[in-house]
XYZ file of N, CA and C in Angstrom:
828
model
N 1.111 7.191 -8.494
C 0.985 8.989 -9.267
C 1.382 8.174 -10.720
N 2.206 7.295 -11.047
C 2.305 5.942 -12.087
C 1.186 5.685 -12.530
N 0.630 4.946 -11.683
C -1.033 3.743 -11.867
C -2.175 5.321 -11.964
N -1.941 6.191 -11.737
C -3.390 7.822 -12.587
C -2.855 7.651 -13.427
N -1.604 7.934 -13.715
C -1.441 8.144 -15.779
C -1.844 7.204 -16.305
N -1.819 5.615 -15.972
C -1.888 4.091 -17.022
C -3.256 4.625 -16.534
N -4.192 5.039 -15.323
C -5.814 4.620 -15.442
C -6.622 5.618 -16.667
N -6.040 7.110 -16.346
C -6.326 7.798 -17.003
C -5.809 7.807 -18.064
N -5.227 7.533 -18.976
C -4.460 6.789 -20.155
C -5.725 5.543 -20.833
N -6.010 4.747 -19.911
C -6.793 3.463 -20.049
C -8.073 4.144 -20.398
N -8.635 4.977 -19.545
C -9.502 5.962 -19.900
C -10.502 6.667 -20.369
N -8.979 7.190 -20.980
C -9.838 7.716 -22.624
C -9.729 6.629 -23.748
N -8.650 5.350 -23.667
C -7.962 5.098 -24.942
C -8.453 3.667 -24.609
N -9.608 3.473 -23.562
C -9.264 1.979 -24.502
C -10.705 1.390 -24.937
N -9.842 0.356 -25.928
C -11.357 -0.212 -27.318
C -12.323 -0.169 -26.266
N -13.377 -0.951 -27.001
C -14.071 -1.610 -27.382
C -14.384 -1.883 -26.411
N -15.481 -2.842 -25.597
C -16.170 -2.402 -24.379
C -16.064 -2.787 -23.215
N -14.475 -2.704 -23.210
C -13.126 -3.212 -22.421
C -13.616 -1.602 -20.187
N -14.141 -2.021 -19.482
C -14.039 -1.210 -18.315
C -12.544 -0.751 -18.417
N -12.060 -0.096 -17.410
C -11.119 0.707 -16.820
C -11.785 0.692 -15.533
N -10.642 -0.077 -14.513
C -11.055 0.342 -12.891
C -10.105 0.637 -12.186
N -9.528 1.228 -11.050
C -8.878 1.719 -10.899
C -8.119 1.165 -8.925
N -7.080 0.689 -8.301
C -6.892 0.275 -6.865
C -6.015 0.791 -5.982
N -6.346 1.459 -5.360
C -5.211 2.270 -4.502
C -5.656 2.914 -2.891
N -4.183 2.343 -2.546
C -4.505 2.770 -1.041
C -4.914 4.341 -1.089
N -5.420 4.662 -1.760
C -5.811 6.975 -2.660
C -6.879 6.596 -1.928
N -7.952 5.123 -2.511
C -9.197 5.153 -1.914
C -9.741 4.059 -0.885
N -10.786 4.682 -0.266
C -10.636 4.377 1.292
C -11.954 3.000 0.653
N -11.821 2.160 1.867
C -11.988 0.219 1.993
C -13.301 0.280 0.805
N -14.095 0.712 1.048
C -16.004 0.965 0.039
C -15.764 0.712 -0.656
N -14.618 1.654 -1.328
C -14.169 1.974 -3.067
C -13.748 0.753 -3.310
N -12.540 0.684 -2.651
C -11.451 -1.048 -3.054
C -12.617 -2.165 -3.574
N -13.110 -1.880 -2.187
C -14.258 -3.036 -2.432
C -15.046 -3.448 -3.640
N -16.052 -2.570 -3.610
C -16.894 -1.740 -4.693
C -16.215 -2.813 -5.947
N -15.418 -1.957 -6.624
C -14.142 -2.244 -7.913
C -13.610 -3.252 -7.789
N -13.933 -4.575 -6.253
C -13.174 -5.945 -7.401
C -14.201 -6.199 -7.152
N -15.544 -6.464 -6.525
C -16.427 -6.833 -6.516
C -17.108 -6.738 -8.519
N -17.025 -6.102 -8.922
C -17.238 -4.964 -9.845
C -16.060 -6.105 -11.237
N -15.428 -6.283 -11.062
C -13.979 -6.925 -11.472
C -14.717 -8.108 -11.821
N -14.981 -8.948 -10.240
C -14.883 -10.656 -10.526
C -15.947 -10.487 -11.079
N -17.441 -9.532 -11.566
C -18.605 -9.736 -11.574
C -17.648 -10.051 -13.292
N -17.238 -9.513 -13.894
C -16.604 -9.369 -15.473
C -15.393 -9.795 -15.622
N -14.765 -10.465 -14.134
C -14.607 -11.907 -15.022
C -15.122 -13.056 -14.842
N -15.760 -13.608 -13.428
C -16.811 -14.934 -14.381
C -17.984 -14.836 -15.063
N -17.966 -12.944 -16.023
C -18.993 -13.129 -16.882
C -18.501 -13.128 -18.120
N -16.919 -13.483 -18.877
C -15.834 -13.848 -19.678
C -15.934 -11.711 -20.486
N -16.241 -11.525 -19.438
C -16.564 -9.098 -20.071
C -14.624 -9.212 -20.046
N -14.743 -7.997 -20.806
C -13.312 -7.340 -20.462
C -13.008 -6.427 -19.229
N -12.427 -6.234 -19.174
C -12.105 -5.632 -17.405
C -10.185 -5.496 -17.653
N -10.328 -3.690 -17.575
C -9.192 -3.982 -17.695
C -9.161 -3.429 -15.947
N -7.184 -3.674 -14.834
C -7.685 -3.213 -13.558
C -5.804 -2.671 -13.472
N -6.035 -1.064 -12.864
C -5.066 -0.917 -13.081
C -4.258 -0.900 -11.376
N -3.605 -1.459 -11.167
C -3.302 -1.558 -9.441
C -2.673 -0.858 -8.532
N -1.905 0.250 -7.886
C -0.566 -0.296 -7.005
C -0.573 -1.682 -6.106
N 1.181 -1.820 -5.981
C 1.491 -2.735 -5.376
C 0.310 -3.541 -4.820
N -1.072 -2.790 -4.195
C -1.919 -3.196 -2.971
C -1.915 -4.950 -3.282
N -2.020 -4.680 -4.914
C -3.373 -6.265 -5.413
C -2.815 -7.135 -4.323
N -1.215 -7.151 -3.901
C -0.320 -8.454 -4.152
C -0.953 -8.540 -2.735
N -2.041 -8.700 -2.596
C -1.874 -9.320 -1.085
C -3.109 -8.908 -0.189
N -4.099 -9.736 0.185
C -4.829 -10.006 0.556
C -6.356 -9.937 -0.534
N -5.993 -9.772 -1.586
C -6.479 -9.874 -2.380
C -7.162 -11.020 -3.659
N -8.178 -11.365 -3.799
C -8.130 -12.795 -5.195
C -8.869 -12.668 -6.077
N -8.524 -12.474 -6.955
C -9.100 -12.181 -8.522
C -8.622 -12.796 -9.886
N -8.231 -13.270 -10.237
C -7.774 -14.719 -10.902
C -8.051 -13.866 -12.887
N -7.143 -13.334 -13.237
C -6.790 -12.743 -14.569
C -5.742 -13.314 -15.912
N -6.186 -13.545 -16.267
C -6.017 -13.261 -18.363
C -4.654 -13.697 -17.749
N -4.410 -12.819 -17.704
C -3.012 -12.124 -17.857
C -3.302 -10.418 -17.007
N -1.309 -11.047 -16.356
C -0.628 -9.532 -15.528
C -0.063 -8.488 -16.408
N 0.364 -7.839 -16.268
C 1.358 -7.127 -16.778
C 2.042 -5.847 -15.263
N 3.147 -5.809 -14.830
C 3.781 -5.705 -13.628
C 5.000 -5.131 -14.148
N 5.339 -4.046 -13.643
C 6.438 -2.797 -13.250
C 7.531 -3.840 -12.557
N 8.434 -3.083 -13.248
C 10.178 -4.732 -12.411
C 9.109 -4.256 -10.857
N 9.088 -5.544 -10.060
C 9.690 -4.917 -8.664
C 10.527 -5.804 -8.026
N 10.720 -5.769 -6.708
C 11.742 -6.892 -5.942
C 10.867 -8.171 -5.815
N 11.649 -8.762 -5.995
C 11.073 -11.525 -6.197
C 10.393 -11.078 -5.513
N 9.922 -10.865 -4.375
C 8.593 -10.922 -3.652
C 7.451 -10.499 -4.614
N 7.067 -9.341 -4.808
C 6.262 -9.152 -5.786
C 6.393 -9.172 -6.592
N 6.863 -9.772 -7.452
C 7.137 -10.124 -9.434
C 6.031 -11.373 -8.822
N 6.534 -12.113 -8.166
C 5.423 -13.534 -7.810
C 4.216 -13.726 -7.215
N 3.947 -11.831 -5.772
C 2.300 -11.736 -5.430
C 2.058 -11.487 -7.397
N 2.553 -10.469 -8.013
C 1.946 -10.199 -8.998
C 1.565 -11.855 -9.816
N 3.194 -12.529 -9.844
C 2.290 -13.680 -10.359
C 1.056 -14.535 -10.043
N 0.421 -14.262 -9.592
C -0.414 -14.944 -8.693
C -1.718 -14.600 -8.951
N -1.914 -13.832 -9.677
C -2.856 -12.707 -10.606
C -3.803 -13.060 -11.292
N -2.545 -14.091 -11.411
C -3.248 -14.966 -13.478
C -2.841 -16.065 -13.527
N -4.016 -15.717 -13.836
C -4.410 -17.576 -13.984
C -4.060 -18.234 -12.935
N -4.736 -17.983 -11.934
C -4.805 -18.108 -10.118
C -6.161 -19.415 -9.966
N -7.059 -19.634 -10.818
C -7.992 -20.776 -10.577
C -7.778 -21.844 -11.386
N -6.829 -21.655 -12.251
C -6.149 -22.804 -13.359
C -7.250 -22.886 -14.285
N -8.201 -22.583 -14.566
C -9.540 -22.565 -15.893
C -8.761 -21.833 -17.039
N -7.204 -21.998 -17.301
C -6.191 -21.483 -19.109
C -5.595 -23.267 -18.316
N -6.205 -24.287 -18.587
C -5.375 -24.884 -18.394
C -3.888 -25.105 -18.388
N -2.932 -26.337 -18.641
C -1.421 -26.246 -18.827
C -1.054 -25.097 -19.147
N -1.465 -24.446 -20.205
C -0.574 -23.006 -21.046
C -0.981 -21.829 -19.787
N -1.871 -22.641 -18.532
C -1.683 -20.942 -18.137
C -1.668 -19.657 -18.459
N -0.859 -18.647 -17.524
C -2.195 -17.458 -17.947
C -0.369 -16.555 -18.561
N -0.787 -15.062 -18.482
C 0.612 -14.045 -19.727
C 0.866 -13.450 -18.439
N 1.649 -13.449 -17.652
C 2.287 -12.772 -17.233
C 3.486 -11.309 -17.771
N 3.699 -10.927 -17.559
C 4.656 -9.628 -19.024
C 5.527 -9.239 -17.039
N 6.755 -8.599 -17.125
C 7.240 -7.939 -16.340
C 8.265 -7.080 -16.644
N 7.346 -6.008 -16.743
C 8.955 -4.610 -17.620
C 9.381 -3.118 -16.521
N 10.031 -2.984 -17.578
C 11.043 -1.505 -16.622
C 10.576 -0.454 -17.697
N 9.404 0.551 -17.022
C 8.613 2.124 -17.768
C 10.135 2.383 -17.849
N 10.014 3.406 -18.915
C 11.388 4.395 -19.409
C 11.558 5.401 -19.049
N 9.989 6.095 -18.194
C 10.005 6.536 -17.585
C 8.185 7.111 -16.155
N 8.572 5.841 -15.453
C 7.718 5.094 -14.209
C 8.802 5.997 -12.483
N 7.879 6.170 -12.186
C 8.979 6.282 -10.824
C 8.646 4.895 -10.776
N 9.651 5.520 -8.310
C 10.304 4.097 -6.960
C 9.932 4.415 -5.999
N 9.202 3.885 -5.542
C 10.163 3.974 -3.833
C 10.618 4.335 -3.561
N 11.046 5.194 -2.569
C 12.592 4.986 -2.263
C 13.316 3.156 -1.908
N 12.141 3.028 -0.578
C 12.663 1.785 -0.866
C 12.487 0.230 -1.800
N 12.304 0.390 -2.618
C 12.542 -0.313 -4.553
C 13.785 -0.456 -4.621
N 14.343 0.633 -4.589
C 15.755 1.001 -5.236
C 16.966 -0.313 -5.448
N 17.016 -0.153 -3.434
C 18.360 -0.944 -3.148
C 17.869 -2.916 -4.327
N 16.426 -2.767 -3.969
C 15.751 -3.858 -4.132
C 15.559 -4.559 -5.502
N 15.299 -2.960 -6.736
C 15.229 -3.805 -7.760
C 16.516 -3.955 -8.120
N 17.560 -3.058 -7.630
C 18.347 -2.893 -8.337
C 19.410 -4.568 -8.025
N 20.034 -5.246 -7.757
C 19.728 -6.581 -6.956
C 19.155 -7.484 -7.337
N 17.283 -7.023 -7.652
C 16.350 -8.246 -8.701
C 16.619 -8.243 -10.604
N 17.577 -7.155 -10.429
C 18.218 -7.139 -12.138
C 19.135 -7.546 -11.945
N 19.787 -7.788 -10.353
C 21.508 -8.848 -11.703
C 21.187 -10.358 -11.758
N 19.249 -10.937 -10.913
C 19.787 -12.262 -11.010
C 18.872 -11.775 -12.001
N 17.762 -11.262 -12.180
C 16.687 -12.190 -13.191
C 16.875 -10.481 -14.183
N 15.319 -12.243 -15.726
C 14.967 -10.510 -16.149
C 16.079 -11.390 -17.686
N 15.950 -11.193 -18.562
C 15.959 -11.070 -20.314
C 17.257 -12.153 -20.960
N 18.037 -13.128 -20.386
C 19.178 -13.976 -20.405
C 19.332 -14.296 -18.837
N 18.805 -14.156 -18.399
C 19.435 -14.534 -16.495
C 18.143 -15.780 -16.299
N 18.017 -16.177 -15.055
C 16.415 -16.538 -14.637
C 15.182 -16.696 -14.324
N 14.795 -17.149 -14.306
C 13.608 -16.770 -13.977
C 12.872 -16.229 -12.781
N 12.188 -15.566 -12.742
C 11.879 -15.188 -11.007
C 11.287 -15.985 -10.105
N 11.175 -17.989 -10.755
C 10.796 -18.679 -10.070
C 11.423 -19.240 -8.941
N 13.269 -19.160 -9.655
C 14.294 -20.107 -9.934
C 14.719 -20.157 -8.395
N 14.466 -21.157 -7.940
C 14.733 -21.500 -6.309
C 16.380 -21.239 -5.565
N 17.137 -21.605 -7.334
C 18.236 -20.975 -6.827
C 19.299 -20.373 -6.571
N 18.273 -19.899 -7.982
C 18.696 -18.111 -8.060
C 18.163 -16.986 -6.415
N 16.770 -17.628 -6.081
C 16.067 -17.016 -4.809
C 16.776 -16.671 -4.221
N 16.838 -17.515 -3.778
C 18.497 -18.105 -2.879
C 19.832 -17.604 -2.526
N 20.518 -16.693 -3.497
C 20.835 -15.896 -3.699
C 21.057 -14.651 -4.032
N 19.327 -13.994 -4.285
C 19.581 -12.413 -4.333
C 19.361 -12.469 -2.676
N 17.989 -12.961 -2.509
C 17.997 -12.808 -0.340
C 19.001 -12.587 0.576
N 20.990 -13.549 0.114
C 21.579 -12.998 0.949
C 21.764 -11.615 0.444
N 22.617 -11.547 -1.433
C 23.335 -10.355 -1.598
C 21.934 -9.530 -1.084
N 21.081 -9.335 -1.697
C 20.099 -7.924 -0.987
C 19.903 -7.926 0.678
N 20.276 -8.701 1.112
C 20.118 -8.530 2.653
C 21.678 -8.079 3.702
N 22.449 -8.598 2.617
C 24.126 -7.988 2.898
C 23.540 -6.726 2.483
N 23.366 -5.814 1.233
C 23.561 -4.622 0.357
C 22.830 -3.438 1.826
N 21.252 -4.235 2.398
C 21.002 -2.955 2.759
C 21.371 -3.751 4.651
N 21.795 -4.652 5.216
C 22.431 -3.731 5.902
C 21.344 -4.239 7.259
N 20.678 -5.859 6.808
C 19.490 -5.888 7.545
C 21.091 -6.365 8.608
N 21.413 -6.624 8.658
C 22.654 -8.315 9.912
C 24.243 -6.879 10.109
N 23.711 -6.224 9.579
C 25.061 -4.907 9.785
C 24.800 -4.046 11.022
N 26.318 -4.099 12.176
C 26.428 -3.819 13.374
C 25.343 -2.523 13.635
N 25.507 -1.854 12.947
C 25.116 -0.324 12.664
C 22.919 -0.349 12.370
N 23.094 -1.712 12.336
C 21.493 -1.564 11.817
C 20.370 -1.020 13.140
N 19.620 -0.849 12.279
C 17.874 -0.932 13.665
C 17.833 -2.257 14.557
N 18.100 -3.283 13.159
C 18.048 -4.678 14.549
C 19.035 -4.329 15.381
N 20.017 -4.940 15.189
C 21.382 -5.074 16.219
C 21.315 -4.284 16.982
N 20.652 -2.768 17.098
C 20.930 -2.002 17.473
C 19.612 -1.539 18.533
N 18.931 -1.914 18.259
C 17.614 -2.787 18.907
C 18.097 -3.234 19.912
N 18.895 -4.538 19.790
C 19.314 -5.631 20.561
C 19.824 -4.928 21.791
N 21.010 -4.287 20.557
C 22.334 -3.446 22.483
C 20.982 -2.618 23.651
N 20.217 -2.308 22.576
C 19.515 -1.249 24.193
C 18.603 -1.912 24.717
N 18.416 -3.530 24.530
C 17.256 -4.620 25.085
C 18.077 -4.563 26.023
N 19.590 -5.945 25.904
C 20.305 -5.412 26.306
C 20.614 -4.771 28.239
N 20.704 -3.386 27.824
C 21.523 -2.138 28.342
C 19.520 -2.272 29.022
N 18.981 -2.589 29.386
C 17.307 -2.264 29.194
C 17.467 -0.456 29.347
N 17.704 -0.464 28.294
C 17.992 1.866 27.833
C 16.745 1.166 27.354
N 15.614 1.695 27.367
C 14.278 1.341 26.355
C 12.907 2.322 25.954
N 14.138 2.704 26.008
C 13.407 4.731 26.459
C 14.760 4.458 24.201
N 15.442 3.921 24.904
C 16.310 4.488 23.332
C 15.974 3.141 22.588
N 15.291 1.787 22.913
C 13.975 1.456 21.834
C 13.143 1.610 22.375
N 13.312 2.506 22.028
C 10.606 3.420 21.959
C 11.470 4.228 20.821
N 11.915 4.925 20.861
C 12.356 6.602 20.210
C 13.608 7.210 19.653
N 14.404 5.387 20.372
C 15.652 5.743 19.443
C 17.297 6.177 20.288
N 18.137 6.002 19.500
C 19.715 6.039 20.827
C 19.839 7.557 20.449
N 20.060 7.779 21.562
C 20.627 9.324 21.304
C 21.692 9.974 19.970
N 21.438 11.501 19.202
C 21.934 11.029 18.537
C 23.701 11.354 19.270
N 23.723 12.019 20.311
C 25.310 12.657 21.204
C 25.386 12.368 22.074
N 25.915 11.799 22.799
C 25.550 11.710 24.358
C 24.873 12.642 24.633
N 23.730 12.756 25.383
C 23.370 14.550 26.476
C 22.119 14.940 25.824
N 22.396 14.195 24.261
C 21.692 16.005 23.732
C 20.137 16.104 23.719
N 19.501 15.079 23.524
C 18.945 14.215 23.662
C 17.957 14.517 23.128
N 18.343 14.295 22.180
C 17.992 14.697 20.318
C 18.118 13.192 20.116
N 17.211 12.225 19.190
C 17.330 11.133 19.866
C 17.108 10.810 16.853
N 17.563 9.487 17.468
C 17.556 8.971 15.825
C 16.293 8.252 15.851
N 15.294 8.586 15.056
C 14.137 7.475 15.535
C 14.179 6.573 14.147
N 15.143 6.894 13.527
C 14.814 5.364 12.617
C 16.424 4.109 12.857
N 16.374 4.073 14.189
C 17.323 3.351 14.615
C 15.959 3.008 15.733
N 14.166 3.529 15.821
C 13.853 3.124 17.601
C 13.113 1.277 16.952
N 12.824 0.076 17.564
C 11.741 0.036 17.609
C 10.543 0.306 16.973
N 9.691 -0.850 15.301
C 8.316 -0.634 15.110
C 8.167 -1.764 14.609
N 6.629 -1.722 15.133
C 6.676 -3.422 14.519
C 5.852 -2.609 13.324
N 4.876 -1.418 13.058
C 4.544 -1.094 11.392
C 5.360 0.347 11.765
N 6.204 0.059 10.594
C 6.459 2.288 9.983
C 5.585 2.144 9.607
N 4.639 3.442 10.670
C 4.104 4.357 9.856
C 4.059 6.033 10.430
N 4.100 6.719 8.923
C 4.057 8.027 9.446
C 2.951 8.361 8.882
N 2.091 7.714 8.475
C 0.522 9.094 8.224
C -1.029 8.955 8.984
N -1.693 9.287 8.684
C -2.478 9.316 8.942
C -3.652 9.536 9.031
N -5.396 9.423 8.997
C -6.293 9.126 8.470
C -7.149 9.715 8.296
N -8.151 9.835 7.753
C -8.791 11.508 7.100
C -10.511 10.077 6.319
N -11.636 11.366 7.305
C -12.051 10.351 6.063
C -12.737 10.825 4.829
N -13.923 9.665 4.262
C -13.677 10.382 2.296
C -15.640 10.444 2.977
N -15.585 11.469 1.263
C -17.915 10.872 0.875
C -17.405 10.450 -0.190
N -18.234 9.075 0.127
C -17.609 7.498 -0.315
C -19.140 6.747 -0.570
N -20.045 6.347 -1.461
C -21.249 5.742 -1.319
C -22.446 6.127 -1.464
N -24.233 5.558 -1.571
C -25.345 6.006 -1.656
C -25.609 7.389 -1.315
N -26.565 7.989 -0.787
C -27.003 8.523 0.768
C -27.044 7.949 1.333
N -27.066 6.388 2.467
C -27.757 6.290 3.109
C -26.659 6.279 4.087
N -25.301 5.427 2.574
C -23.759 5.560 3.311
C -23.010 6.423 3.633
N -23.425 8.366 3.337
C -23.582 9.019 3.414
C -23.863 10.039 4.444
N -24.548 9.785 5.108
C -25.821 10.074 5.974
C -25.519 9.545 7.595
N -24.850 7.478 7.127
C -24.233 7.012 8.340
C -22.872 8.085 8.978
N -21.880 8.273 7.543
C -21.373 8.371 8.134
C -20.711 9.914 8.522
N -21.714 10.840 8.061
C -21.466 11.962 8.429
C -22.404 12.331 10.200
N -22.823 11.255 10.470
C -23.638 11.625 11.209
C -22.575 10.924 12.623
N -21.362 10.212 12.666
C -20.622 9.256 13.210
C -19.606 10.289 13.295
N -19.769 11.334 12.348
C -18.373 12.560 12.191
C -18.970 13.630 13.155
N -20.199 14.013 13.018
C -20.701 14.879 14.486
C -20.535 14.608 15.638
N -20.261 12.943 15.746
C -21.081 13.133 17.669
C -19.621 12.863 17.725
N -18.645 11.888 17.306
C -17.309 12.126 17.459
C -15.998 13.203 18.019
N -17.035 14.669 16.877
C -16.565 15.943 17.445
C -17.476 16.870 18.681
N -18.753 15.443 18.917
C -18.989 16.697 19.880
C -18.967 15.975 21.019
N -18.421 14.171 21.095
C -17.853 14.014 22.310
C -16.929 13.872 22.924
N -17.164 13.814 24.347
C -15.643 14.517 24.934
C -14.800 12.480 24.894
N -15.450 11.546 25.047
C -15.374 10.000 24.542
C -15.134 9.573 23.679
N -14.386 9.111 22.425
C -15.393 8.589 21.350
C -15.575 7.161 20.993
N -16.391 7.482 20.958
C -17.910 5.383 20.946
C -16.360 4.867 19.840
N -16.478 3.491 19.659
C -15.814 2.128 18.750
C -16.767 2.381 18.216
N -18.316 1.833 18.289
C -18.876 2.388 17.368
C -18.576 3.709 15.933
N -19.127 4.106 16.243
C -18.808 5.828 16.119
C -16.960 5.395 14.500
N -16.121 4.972 15.098
C -14.903 4.807 14.458
C -15.184 4.098 14.273
N -15.643 2.813 14.111
C -15.705 1.114 12.865
C -16.377 1.805 12.448
N -17.980 2.830 12.076
C -18.355 3.112 10.585
C -17.426 4.376 10.271
N -16.483 4.758 10.447
C -16.219 5.617 10.270
C -15.349 4.532 9.058
N -14.840 3.768 9.035
C -13.683 2.070 9.033
C -13.356 2.297 7.136
N -14.689 1.846 6.767
C -14.902 1.356 5.442
C -14.854 3.336 4.588
N -14.950 3.893 5.215
C -14.954 5.537 4.125
C -13.124 6.000 5.034
N -12.603 5.485 5.127
C -11.288 6.131 5.810
C -9.844 6.147 4.640
N -8.887 7.040 4.774
C -7.964 6.819 3.643
C -6.670 7.178 4.117
N -5.398 6.587 5.025
C -4.613 6.492 5.815
C -3.927 8.075 4.028
N -2.971 8.943 4.998
C -2.469 10.216 4.195
C -1.757 10.114 5.323
N -0.606 10.197 3.995
C 1.361 10.647 4.765
C 0.754 11.982 6.301
N 2.030 11.890 6.619
C 1.990 13.152 7.679
C 2.524 14.214 6.640
N 3.736 13.693 6.183
C 4.985 14.619 5.580
C 3.541 15.749 3.980
N 2.362 14.535 4.210
C 1.586 15.261 2.321
C 0.257 15.855 3.857
N -0.103 15.715 4.674
C -0.674 16.347 5.266
C -0.670 17.821 6.553
N 0.622 18.455 5.894
C 1.239 19.051 6.430
C 1.392 20.253 5.071
N 1.007 19.664 3.773
C 0.998 20.846 3.823
C 0.161 21.867 2.947
N 0.163 22.924 3.207
C -0.637 23.513 2.806
C -2.125 23.651 2.643
N -1.489 23.651 0.978
C -1.973 23.069 0.060
C -3.674 22.275 0.927
N -2.810 20.926 1.354
C -3.172 20.175 1.614
C -4.343 19.915 2.766
N -3.886 20.626 3.974
C -3.795 20.673 4.937
C -5.652 21.725 5.453
N -5.220 22.998 4.431
C -6.593 23.275 4.479
C -7.965 22.565 3.765
N -7.263 21.576 3.249
C -8.485 20.638 2.609
C -9.542 19.157 3.792
N -8.113 19.441 5.152
C -8.898 19.370 6.228
C -9.754 19.857 6.808
N -10.458 18.386 7.974
C -11.145 18.643 9.368
C -10.995 18.011 10.042
N -10.814 18.869 11.911
C -10.412 17.858 12.535
C -11.203 17.147 13.175
N -11.285 15.535 13.346
C -12.515 14.898 13.934
C -11.837 14.669 15.767
N -11.346 13.654 15.558
C -10.981 13.760 17.450
C -9.631 13.036 17.155
N -8.916 13.006 17.896
C -6.903 13.073 17.834
C -7.154 13.241 16.606
N -5.893 12.418 15.429
C -5.801 13.191 13.995
C -6.446 12.356 13.182
N -7.481 12.098 13.557
C -8.533 12.026 12.932
C -8.998 13.075 11.754
N -8.959 13.112 10.796
C -9.555 14.747 9.390
C -10.818 13.690 8.976
N -11.672 15.081 8.344
C -11.769 14.910 7.604
C -12.024 15.639 6.153
N -11.565 14.808 5.201
C -11.886 15.792 4.200
C -12.266 16.148 3.599
N -12.753 17.302 2.601
C -13.433 18.565 2.315
C -13.452 18.481 0.100
N -11.864 18.140 0.183
C -11.147 18.216 -0.858
C -11.782 17.077 -1.830
N -10.822 17.314 -3.167
C -11.904 16.540 -4.063
C -12.064 14.442 -3.694
N -12.300 14.346 -4.196
C -12.561 11.977 -4.264
C -13.006 12.062 -6.127
N -12.590 10.944 -6.986
C -12.801 10.832 -8.239
C -12.558 9.053 -7.946
N -12.953 8.452 -8.915
C -12.965 7.062 -9.590
C -11.217 6.815 -8.872
N -10.496 7.675 -8.509
C -9.039 6.922 -8.640
C -8.827 7.753 -6.884
N -9.464 7.686 -5.977
C -9.914 8.288 -4.227
C -9.010 9.193 -4.109
N -7.585 10.141 -4.319
C -8.223 10.981 -2.954
C -7.220 12.019 -4.305
N -7.982 12.870 -4.763
C -7.750 13.279 -5.120
C -6.148 15.725 -5.331
N -5.393 14.805 -4.199
C -4.491 15.731 -3.848
C -3.613 16.608 -3.821
């Protein structure tokens, strides 16, 4: 929401001929790739471009800006964001400019709060720089102690105890909250990736792309067995939505089932992605 607010503000008040673009997981892959192509073209042509992004830009995105502004975040995220300034070294020894700020009215993912709080104890004005190796070592030791990664009641140790006991149901679904209750604590279950989201397809692209996606949706709805090619055809136009969000009545009304948990989004979609 913060990124969308900044994006809308810059669109309304950007000076001169600067182009303003947005990048987030609320946009489908085809849309994100188009935005990155446009941004790279303007950067290569030394034309002004303002790209407002969520933390999505921190991993697997190769762009080279002369200046980066990053809201306060865990130390590793600050490093990743800084890697998008003067990435190719074209600005010489002076380098690019990286500004870390603490937004007074900004939101923060729940998982960030402990990490950011720990980072603020070590880095910032009058303290170490985020690339101070000695302080980073102290930061990570402090961080892992504070979030209980190695505590006896944490997820990791609990999973290991259940593995050793060969209680693989407890490994996969979590241990019982009370013996014999059948109610399991899924927060202590093994997950390669914690994913509480579902895929939805969106309308994006030119007429040919939209037709191809619509055909894939129709085939999947009519098929007894999903053809992987049809699913691959839809990947560029798919966005992940939190299941808790999808369960809200006003959101659920905009979702049309396709196959499995894959749905078609019939609500709004704009330059910032899904309009929820």
